[in-house]
Amino acid sequence: MPVWGQVISAHQVADLVAYIRAGLPSVPGATPAPVITGQGPAVEGALLYQRYGCVNCHGPNGLGGVPNPQSPDKAIPALSGADFFKEFNTDEKIIEIIRTGSVLGRAPIVSMPHWGGIIPDSQLRALVAYIKTLKTG
């Protein structure tokens, strides 16, 4: 997450904390997240998706759509569907976007946090295994 120390006031921080504690509104028409059962990387990845907060922006089913006025599409992108899997068609490409927080060669106005050096490789692979279960459309 970017550093906001000199950008927003203490009052704005308090407002932001209250907003986060209240939770994000549900997305009308959203389908429940797939239920992952059993053992293996996808199950671990589902837990990590929650733990690292991916769900807060990309949603429980990876459909994205959370408003982000600073992004070109004005919403956080999906982690599922044909467009996503066309661009991120290998595990390595998905891992790279998680590590860097942006697509190489693009300069987004606001990108997601970069997780390189924070999420271990084994957990990155588990996250990818889970993201691939979200493949829809």
PDB file of C-alpha atoms in Angstrom:
ATOM      1  CA  MET A   1       0.000   0.000   0.000  1.00  0.00           C
ATOM      2  CA  PRO A   2       1.340   3.471  -0.743  1.00  0.00           C
ATOM      3  CA  VAL A   3       2.489   5.696   2.115  1.00  0.00           C
ATOM      4  CA  TRP A   4      -0.160   8.309   2.938  1.00  0.00           C
ATOM      5  CA  GLY A   5       1.484  10.006   5.953  1.00  0.00           C
ATOM      6  CA  GLN A   6       1.688  13.514   4.516  1.00  0.00           C
ATOM      7  CA  VAL A   7      -1.246  13.156   2.117  1.00  0.00           C
ATOM      8  CA  ILE A   8      -4.323  12.650   4.279  1.00  0.00           C
ATOM      9  CA  SER A   9      -5.279  14.222   7.584  1.00  0.00           C
ATOM     10  CA  ALA A  10      -5.833  12.448  10.909  1.00  0.00           C
ATOM     11  CA  HIS A  11      -9.574  13.032  10.454  1.00  0.00           C
ATOM     12  CA  GLN A  12      -9.465  11.378   7.035  1.00  0.00           C
ATOM     13  CA  VAL A  13      -7.550   8.438   8.524  1.00  0.00           C
ATOM     14  CA  ALA A  14     -10.272   8.049  11.167  1.00  0.00           C
ATOM     15  CA  ASP A  15     -12.935   8.133   8.440  1.00  0.00           C
ATOM     16  CA  LEU A  16     -11.044   5.500   6.464  1.00  0.00           C
ATOM     17  CA  VAL A  17     -10.712   3.245   9.519  1.00  0.00           C
ATOM     18  CA  ALA A  18     -14.456   3.544  10.164  1.00  0.00           C
ATOM     19  CA  TYR A  19     -15.187   2.676   6.524  1.00  0.00           C
ATOM     20  CA  ILE A  20     -12.931  -0.381   6.579  1.00  0.00           C
ATOM     21  CA  ARG A  21     -14.398  -1.607   9.860  1.00  0.00           C
ATOM     22  CA  ALA A  22     -17.907  -1.268   8.436  1.00  0.00           C
ATOM     23  CA  GLY A  23     -16.982  -3.604   5.585  1.00  0.00           C
ATOM     24  CA  LEU A  24     -17.420  -3.238   1.863  1.00  0.00           C
ATOM     25  CA  PRO A  25     -20.961  -3.359   0.509  1.00  0.00           C
ATOM     26  CA  SER A  26     -22.038  -6.554  -1.187  1.00  0.00           C
ATOM     27  CA  VAL A  27     -22.079  -6.501  -4.960  1.00  0.00           C
ATOM     28  CA  PRO A  28     -25.635  -6.919  -6.314  1.00  0.00           C
ATOM     29  CA  GLY A  29     -25.986 -10.154  -8.260  1.00  0.00           C
ATOM     30  CA  ALA A  30     -22.639 -11.531  -7.097  1.00  0.00           C
ATOM     31  CA  THR A  31     -22.450 -15.277  -6.837  1.00  0.00           C
ATOM     32  CA  PRO A  32     -20.946 -16.934  -3.777  1.00  0.00           C
ATOM     33  CA  ALA A  33     -17.290 -17.879  -3.899  1.00  0.00           C
ATOM     34  CA  PRO A  34     -16.576 -21.428  -4.978  1.00  0.00           C
ATOM     35  CA  VAL A  35     -16.311 -23.835  -2.079  1.00  0.00           C
ATOM     36  CA  ILE A  36     -12.902 -25.468  -2.054  1.00  0.00           C
ATOM     37  CA  THR A  37     -12.793 -28.725  -0.153  1.00  0.00           C
ATOM     38  CA  GLY A  38     -10.122 -31.278   0.503  1.00  0.00           C
ATOM     39  CA  GLN A  39      -6.422 -30.675   0.663  1.00  0.00           C
ATOM     40  CA  GLY A  40      -3.759 -29.274  -1.588  1.00  0.00           C
ATOM     41  CA  PRO A  41      -2.511 -25.986  -2.965  1.00  0.00           C
ATOM     42  CA  ALA A  42      -5.928 -24.606  -4.003  1.00  0.00           C
ATOM     43  CA  VAL A  43      -7.289 -25.042  -0.475  1.00  0.00           C
ATOM     44  CA  GLU A  44      -4.229 -23.318   0.994  1.00  0.00           C
ATOM     45  CA  GLY A  45      -4.541 -20.620  -1.685  1.00  0.00           C
ATOM     46  CA  ALA A  46      -8.175 -19.964  -0.724  1.00  0.00           C
ATOM     47  CA  LEU A  47      -7.084 -19.322   2.852  1.00  0.00           C
ATOM     48  CA  LEU A  48      -4.206 -17.099   1.700  1.00  0.00           C
ATOM     49  CA  TYR A  49      -6.583 -15.159  -0.581  1.00  0.00           C
ATOM     50  CA  GLN A  50      -8.454 -14.214   2.589  1.00  0.00           C
ATOM     51  CA  ARG A  51      -5.386 -13.732   4.796  1.00  0.00           C
ATOM     52  CA  TYR A  52      -3.558 -11.363   2.441  1.00  0.00           C
ATOM     53  CA  GLY A  53      -6.728  -9.377   1.738  1.00  0.00           C
ATOM     54  CA  CYS A  54      -7.089 -10.209  -1.968  1.00  0.00           C
ATOM     55  CA  VAL A  55     -10.787 -10.808  -1.297  1.00  0.00           C
ATOM     56  CA  ASN A  56     -11.276  -7.205  -0.134  1.00  0.00           C
ATOM     57  CA  CYS A  57     -10.662  -5.794  -3.588  1.00  0.00           C
ATOM     58  CA  HIS A  58     -11.107  -8.654  -6.037  1.00  0.00           C
ATOM     59  CA  GLY A  59     -14.116 -10.115  -4.215  1.00  0.00           C
ATOM     60  CA  PRO A  60     -14.875 -13.585  -2.876  1.00  0.00           C
ATOM     61  CA  ASN A  61     -15.312 -14.963  -6.376  1.00  0.00           C
ATOM     62  CA  GLY A  62     -12.566 -12.991  -8.131  1.00  0.00           C
ATOM     63  CA  LEU A  63     -14.991 -10.867 -10.151  1.00  0.00           C
ATOM     64  CA  GLY A  64     -13.430  -7.562  -9.094  1.00  0.00           C
ATOM     65  CA  GLY A  65     -15.632  -4.571  -9.753  1.00  0.00           C
ATOM     66  CA  VAL A  66     -14.894  -2.763  -6.502  1.00  0.00           C
ATOM     67  CA  PRO A  67     -14.892   0.954  -7.409  1.00  0.00           C
ATOM     68  CA  ASN A  68     -11.435   2.468  -7.901  1.00  0.00           C
ATOM     69  CA  PRO A  69     -11.772   5.938  -9.452  1.00  0.00           C
ATOM     70  CA  GLN A  70      -8.015   6.137 -10.063  1.00  0.00           C
ATOM     71  CA  SER A  71      -7.847   3.070 -12.310  1.00  0.00           C
ATOM     72  CA  PRO A  72      -8.380   3.344 -16.071  1.00  0.00           C
ATOM     73  CA  ASP A  73     -11.543   1.202 -15.911  1.00  0.00           C
ATOM     74  CA  LYS A  74     -12.740   2.874 -12.676  1.00  0.00           C
ATOM     75  CA  ALA A  75     -12.963  -0.543 -10.989  1.00  0.00           C
ATOM     76  CA  ILE A  76     -10.633  -3.208  -9.635  1.00  0.00           C
ATOM     77  CA  PRO A  77     -10.146  -5.912 -12.271  1.00  0.00           C
ATOM     78  CA  ALA A  78     -11.389  -9.475 -12.077  1.00  0.00           C
ATOM     79  CA  LEU A  79      -9.121 -12.426 -11.352  1.00  0.00           C
ATOM     80  CA  SER A  80     -11.334 -14.684 -13.416  1.00  0.00           C
ATOM     81  CA  GLY A  81     -12.890 -14.876 -16.812  1.00  0.00           C
ATOM     82  CA  ALA A  82     -11.616 -15.172 -20.350  1.00  0.00           C
ATOM     83  CA  ASP A  83      -9.906 -11.757 -20.467  1.00  0.00           C
ATOM     84  CA  PHE A  84      -7.892 -12.410 -17.317  1.00  0.00           C
ATOM     85  CA  PHE A  85      -6.781 -15.883 -18.356  1.00  0.00           C
ATOM     86  CA  LYS A  86      -5.962 -14.700 -21.882  1.00  0.00           C
ATOM     87  CA  GLU A  87      -3.510 -12.132 -20.514  1.00  0.00           C
ATOM     88  CA  PHE A  88      -2.275 -14.208 -17.581  1.00  0.00           C
ATOM     89  CA  ASN A  89      -2.096 -17.578 -19.289  1.00  0.00           C
ATOM     90  CA  THR A  90       0.736 -19.077 -17.216  1.00  0.00           C
ATOM     91  CA  ASP A  91       1.347 -19.498 -13.511  1.00  0.00           C
ATOM     92  CA  GLU A  92       4.489 -17.387 -13.882  1.00  0.00           C
ATOM     93  CA  LYS A  93       2.545 -14.423 -15.315  1.00  0.00           C
ATOM     94  CA  ILE A  94       0.063 -14.529 -12.437  1.00  0.00           C
ATOM     95  CA  ILE A  95       2.899 -14.763  -9.906  1.00  0.00           C
ATOM     96  CA  GLU A  96       4.677 -11.807 -11.535  1.00  0.00           C
ATOM     97  CA  ILE A  97       1.630  -9.535 -11.216  1.00  0.00           C
ATOM     98  CA  ILE A  98       1.267 -10.513  -7.553  1.00  0.00           C
ATOM     99  CA  ARG A  99       4.965  -9.833  -6.944  1.00  0.00           C
ATOM    100  CA  THR A 100       5.109  -6.481  -8.757  1.00  0.00           C
ATOM    101  CA  GLY A 101       1.598  -5.135  -8.251  1.00  0.00           C
ATOM    102  CA  SER A 102       1.438  -3.967 -11.848  1.00  0.00           C
ATOM    103  CA  VAL A 103       1.730  -5.289 -15.367  1.00  0.00           C
ATOM    104  CA  LEU A 104       5.246  -4.879 -16.716  1.00  0.00           C
ATOM    105  CA  GLY A 105       5.292  -2.320 -19.509  1.00  0.00           C
ATOM    106  CA  ARG A 106       2.232  -0.495 -18.205  1.00  0.00           C
ATOM    107  CA  ALA A 107       2.128   2.440 -15.865  1.00  0.00           C
ATOM    108  CA  PRO A 108      -1.164   2.271 -13.967  1.00  0.00           C
ATOM    109  CA  ILE A 109      -2.224   5.365 -12.081  1.00  0.00           C
ATOM    110  CA  VAL A 110      -2.818   3.263  -8.982  1.00  0.00           C
ATOM    111  CA  SER A 111      -1.683  -0.331  -8.797  1.00  0.00           C
ATOM    112  CA  MET A 112      -2.336  -3.022  -6.262  1.00  0.00           C
ATOM    113  CA  PRO A 113       0.275  -3.505  -3.559  1.00  0.00           C
ATOM    114  CA  HIS A 114       3.323  -5.473  -4.602  1.00  0.00           C
ATOM    115  CA  TRP A 115       3.832  -8.646  -2.606  1.00  0.00           C
ATOM    116  CA  GLY A 116       7.348  -9.530  -3.774  1.00  0.00           C
ATOM    117  CA  GLY A 117       9.489 -10.442  -0.779  1.00  0.00           C
ATOM    118  CA  ILE A 118       6.398 -10.688   1.429  1.00  0.00           C
ATOM    119  CA  ILE A 119       4.582 -13.764   0.157  1.00  0.00           C
ATOM    120  CA  PRO A 120       6.877 -16.815  -0.066  1.00  0.00           C
ATOM    121  CA  ASP A 121       7.095 -18.676  -3.396  1.00  0.00           C
ATOM    122  CA  SER A 122       5.216 -21.708  -2.050  1.00  0.00           C
ATOM    123  CA  GLN A 123       2.317 -19.460  -1.023  1.00  0.00           C
ATOM    124  CA  LEU A 124       2.368 -17.659  -4.384  1.00  0.00           C
ATOM    125  CA  ARG A 125       1.948 -21.024  -6.117  1.00  0.00           C
ATOM    126  CA  ALA A 126      -0.930 -21.881  -3.761  1.00  0.00           C
ATOM    127  CA  LEU A 127      -2.605 -18.525  -4.531  1.00  0.00           C
ATOM    128  CA  VAL A 128      -2.285 -19.236  -8.256  1.00  0.00           C
ATOM    129  CA  ALA A 129      -3.821 -22.688  -7.769  1.00  0.00           C
ATOM    130  CA  TYR A 130      -6.802 -21.044  -6.065  1.00  0.00           C
ATOM    131  CA  ILE A 131      -7.122 -18.231  -8.626  1.00  0.00           C
ATOM    132  CA  LYS A 132      -7.283 -20.862 -11.363  1.00  0.00           C
ATOM    133  CA  THR A 133     -10.358 -22.365  -9.656  1.00  0.00           C
ATOM    134  CA  LEU A 134     -12.096 -19.016 -10.234  1.00  0.00           C
ATOM    135  CA  LYS A 135     -11.856 -19.449 -14.005  1.00  0.00           C
ATOM    136  CA  THR A 136     -15.245 -18.492 -15.405  1.00  0.00           C
ATOM    137  CA  GLY A 137     -16.610 -16.982 -18.571  1.00  0.00           C
TER     138      GLY A 137
END
